[in-house]
Amino acid sequence: HSDQGSTYRAYEYLKLFKANNITQSMSRKGECHDNAVAESFFNTLKTELINQKIYQTRKQASSAIFEYIEVFYNKIRRHSTIDYYSPNDYEKRFYRNNIP
């Protein structure tokens, strides 16, 4: 994820992305705060997963990242923004308290 700086919009970068089938993630023009959420997530990903292990193949790394995001981070990991509940527990609590 990046801002709309000229480096990340340069022809060579765009050509590299296209050649590797990469979709570029970019903040809205003039919205510097868009980047904060992405920066926070990727810092957590690196700290909790990437820097903990050396992956032998790209497929191994890709599988580990997918499992971290889809199984752990989005469902089980406790998040400070929701009072340190896991997303699953927070959702259960929400429905228990709001659905008659």
PDB file of C-alpha atoms in Angstrom, residues 5-100:
ATOM      1  CA  GLY A   5       3.775   9.650  -4.870  1.00  0.00           C
ATOM      2  CA  SER A   6       5.450   9.754  -8.262  1.00  0.00           C
ATOM      3  CA  THR A   7       7.749   6.845  -7.396  1.00  0.00           C
ATOM      4  CA  TYR A   8       4.838   4.437  -7.115  1.00  0.00           C
ATOM      5  CA  ARG A   9       3.080   5.737 -10.215  1.00  0.00           C
ATOM      6  CA  ALA A  10       6.194   5.610 -12.408  1.00  0.00           C
ATOM      7  CA  TYR A  11       6.016   3.610 -15.617  1.00  0.00           C
ATOM      8  CA  GLU A  12       8.651   1.052 -14.536  1.00  0.00           C
ATOM      9  CA  TYR A  13       6.803   0.269 -11.299  1.00  0.00           C
ATOM     10  CA  LEU A  14       3.500  -0.114 -13.120  1.00  0.00           C
ATOM     11  CA  LYS A  15       5.145  -2.338 -15.717  1.00  0.00           C
ATOM     12  CA  LEU A  16       6.648  -4.533 -12.965  1.00  0.00           C
ATOM     13  CA  PHE A  17       3.271  -4.853 -11.233  1.00  0.00           C
ATOM     14  CA  LYS A  18       1.552  -5.826 -14.457  1.00  0.00           C
ATOM     15  CA  ALA A  19       4.251  -8.365 -15.398  1.00  0.00           C
ATOM     16  CA  ASN A  20       3.849 -10.062 -12.007  1.00  0.00           C
ATOM     17  CA  ASN A  21       0.048  -9.863 -11.887  1.00  0.00           C
ATOM     18  CA  ILE A  22       0.150  -7.549  -8.849  1.00  0.00           C
ATOM     19  CA  THR A  23      -2.707  -5.201  -8.054  1.00  0.00           C
ATOM     20  CA  GLN A  24      -1.342  -2.002  -6.595  1.00  0.00           C
ATOM     21  CA  SER A  25      -2.973  -0.675  -3.432  1.00  0.00           C
ATOM     22  CA  MET A  26      -2.935   3.100  -3.233  1.00  0.00           C
ATOM     23  CA  SER A  27      -4.447   5.733  -0.949  1.00  0.00           C
ATOM     24  CA  ARG A  28      -7.003   8.205  -2.192  1.00  0.00           C
ATOM     25  CA  LYS A  29      -5.506  11.459  -3.374  1.00  0.00           C
ATOM     26  CA  GLY A  30      -4.935  13.843  -0.465  1.00  0.00           C
ATOM     27  CA  GLU A  31      -5.893  11.247   2.178  1.00  0.00           C
ATOM     28  CA  CYS A  32      -2.676  10.484   4.046  1.00  0.00           C
ATOM     29  CA  HIS A  33      -4.582   8.721   6.839  1.00  0.00           C
ATOM     30  CA  ASP A  34      -5.646   5.923   4.458  1.00  0.00           C
ATOM     31  CA  ASN A  35      -2.143   4.515   4.744  1.00  0.00           C
ATOM     32  CA  ALA A  36      -2.215   4.210   8.555  1.00  0.00           C
ATOM     33  CA  VAL A  37      -4.536   1.194   8.593  1.00  0.00           C
ATOM     34  CA  ALA A  38      -2.462  -0.674   6.016  1.00  0.00           C
ATOM     35  CA  GLU A  39       0.801   0.221   7.783  1.00  0.00           C
ATOM     36  CA  SER A  40      -0.557  -1.015  11.104  1.00  0.00           C
ATOM     37  CA  PHE A  41      -1.781  -4.303   9.641  1.00  0.00           C
ATOM     38  CA  PHE A  42       1.451  -5.041   7.774  1.00  0.00           C
ATOM     39  CA  ASN A  43       3.533  -4.201  10.852  1.00  0.00           C
ATOM     40  CA  THR A  44       1.486  -6.725  12.844  1.00  0.00           C
ATOM     41  CA  LEU A  45       1.779  -9.322  10.073  1.00  0.00           C
ATOM     42  CA  LYS A  46       5.561  -8.932   9.940  1.00  0.00           C
ATOM     43  CA  THR A  47       5.970  -9.003  13.725  1.00  0.00           C
ATOM     44  CA  GLU A  48       3.689 -11.963  14.409  1.00  0.00           C
ATOM     45  CA  LEU A  49       4.364 -14.118  11.343  1.00  0.00           C
ATOM     46  CA  ILE A  50       6.902 -13.100   8.722  1.00  0.00           C
ATOM     47  CA  ASN A  51       9.850 -12.345  11.016  1.00  0.00           C
ATOM     48  CA  GLN A  52       9.309 -15.565  12.979  1.00  0.00           C
ATOM     49  CA  LYS A  53      10.188 -18.047  10.228  1.00  0.00           C
ATOM     50  CA  ILE A  54      12.150 -18.524   7.031  1.00  0.00           C
ATOM     51  CA  TYR A  55       9.999 -19.925   4.230  1.00  0.00           C
ATOM     52  CA  GLN A  56      11.566 -22.326   1.744  1.00  0.00           C
ATOM     53  CA  THR A  57       9.192 -21.510  -1.114  1.00  0.00           C
ATOM     54  CA  ARG A  58       6.907 -18.707  -2.188  1.00  0.00           C
ATOM     55  CA  LYS A  59       3.963 -21.129  -1.986  1.00  0.00           C
ATOM     56  CA  GLN A  60       4.826 -21.975   1.628  1.00  0.00           C
ATOM     57  CA  ALA A  61       4.953 -18.269   2.517  1.00  0.00           C
ATOM     58  CA  SER A  62       1.728 -17.560   0.638  1.00  0.00           C
ATOM     59  CA  SER A  63      -0.099 -20.376   2.450  1.00  0.00           C
ATOM     60  CA  ALA A  64       1.158 -19.209   5.845  1.00  0.00           C
ATOM     61  CA  ILE A  65       0.088 -15.621   5.141  1.00  0.00           C
ATOM     62  CA  PHE A  66      -3.348 -16.743   3.930  1.00  0.00           C
ATOM     63  CA  GLU A  67      -3.870 -18.871   7.046  1.00  0.00           C
ATOM     64  CA  TYR A  68      -2.674 -16.046   9.319  1.00  0.00           C
ATOM     65  CA  ILE A  69      -5.094 -13.544   7.784  1.00  0.00           C
ATOM     66  CA  GLU A  70      -8.166 -15.692   7.107  1.00  0.00           C
ATOM     67  CA  VAL A  71      -8.006 -18.073  10.066  1.00  0.00           C
ATOM     68  CA  PHE A  72      -6.150 -16.276  12.838  1.00  0.00           C
ATOM     69  CA  TYR A  73      -6.197 -12.487  12.327  1.00  0.00           C
ATOM     70  CA  ASN A  74      -9.780 -12.127  11.060  1.00  0.00           C
ATOM     71  CA  LYS A  75     -11.338 -14.633  13.470  1.00  0.00           C
ATOM     72  CA  ILE A  76      -9.247 -15.546  16.516  1.00  0.00           C
ATOM     73  CA  ARG A  77      -6.671 -12.831  17.258  1.00  0.00           C
ATOM     74  CA  ARG A  78      -7.714 -10.346  19.946  1.00  0.00           C
ATOM     75  CA  HIS A  79      -7.922  -6.738  18.752  1.00  0.00           C
ATOM     76  CA  SER A  80      -7.523  -3.672  20.950  1.00  0.00           C
ATOM     77  CA  THR A  81     -10.084  -1.716  18.913  1.00  0.00           C
ATOM     78  CA  ILE A  82     -12.823  -4.137  19.998  1.00  0.00           C
ATOM     79  CA  ASP A  83     -11.917  -4.271  23.700  1.00  0.00           C
ATOM     80  CA  TYR A  84      -9.468  -7.155  23.218  1.00  0.00           C
ATOM     81  CA  TYR A  85     -12.128  -9.568  22.018  1.00  0.00           C
ATOM     82  CA  SER A  86     -11.453 -11.811  19.058  1.00  0.00           C
ATOM     83  CA  PRO A  87     -13.576 -10.884  16.027  1.00  0.00           C
ATOM     84  CA  ASN A  88     -15.566 -14.119  16.459  1.00  0.00           C
ATOM     85  CA  ASP A  89     -16.245 -13.443  20.143  1.00  0.00           C
ATOM     86  CA  TYR A  90     -17.079  -9.798  19.487  1.00  0.00           C
ATOM     87  CA  GLU A  91     -19.603 -10.754  16.811  1.00  0.00           C
ATOM     88  CA  LYS A  92     -21.232 -13.383  19.063  1.00  0.00           C
ATOM     89  CA  ARG A  93     -21.427 -10.835  21.886  1.00  0.00           C
ATOM     90  CA  PHE A  94     -22.907  -8.228  19.543  1.00  0.00           C
ATOM     91  CA  TYR A  95     -25.683 -10.546  18.336  1.00  0.00           C
ATOM     92  CA  ARG A  96     -26.390 -11.855  21.820  1.00  0.00           C
ATOM     93  CA  ASN A  97     -26.877  -8.278  23.079  1.00  0.00           C
ATOM     94  CA  ASN A  98     -28.688  -6.822  20.060  1.00  0.00           C
ATOM     95  CA  ILE A  99     -30.924  -9.497  18.572  1.00  0.00           C
ATOM     96  CA  PRO A 100     -34.179 -10.201  20.431  1.00  0.00           C
TER      97      PRO A 100
END
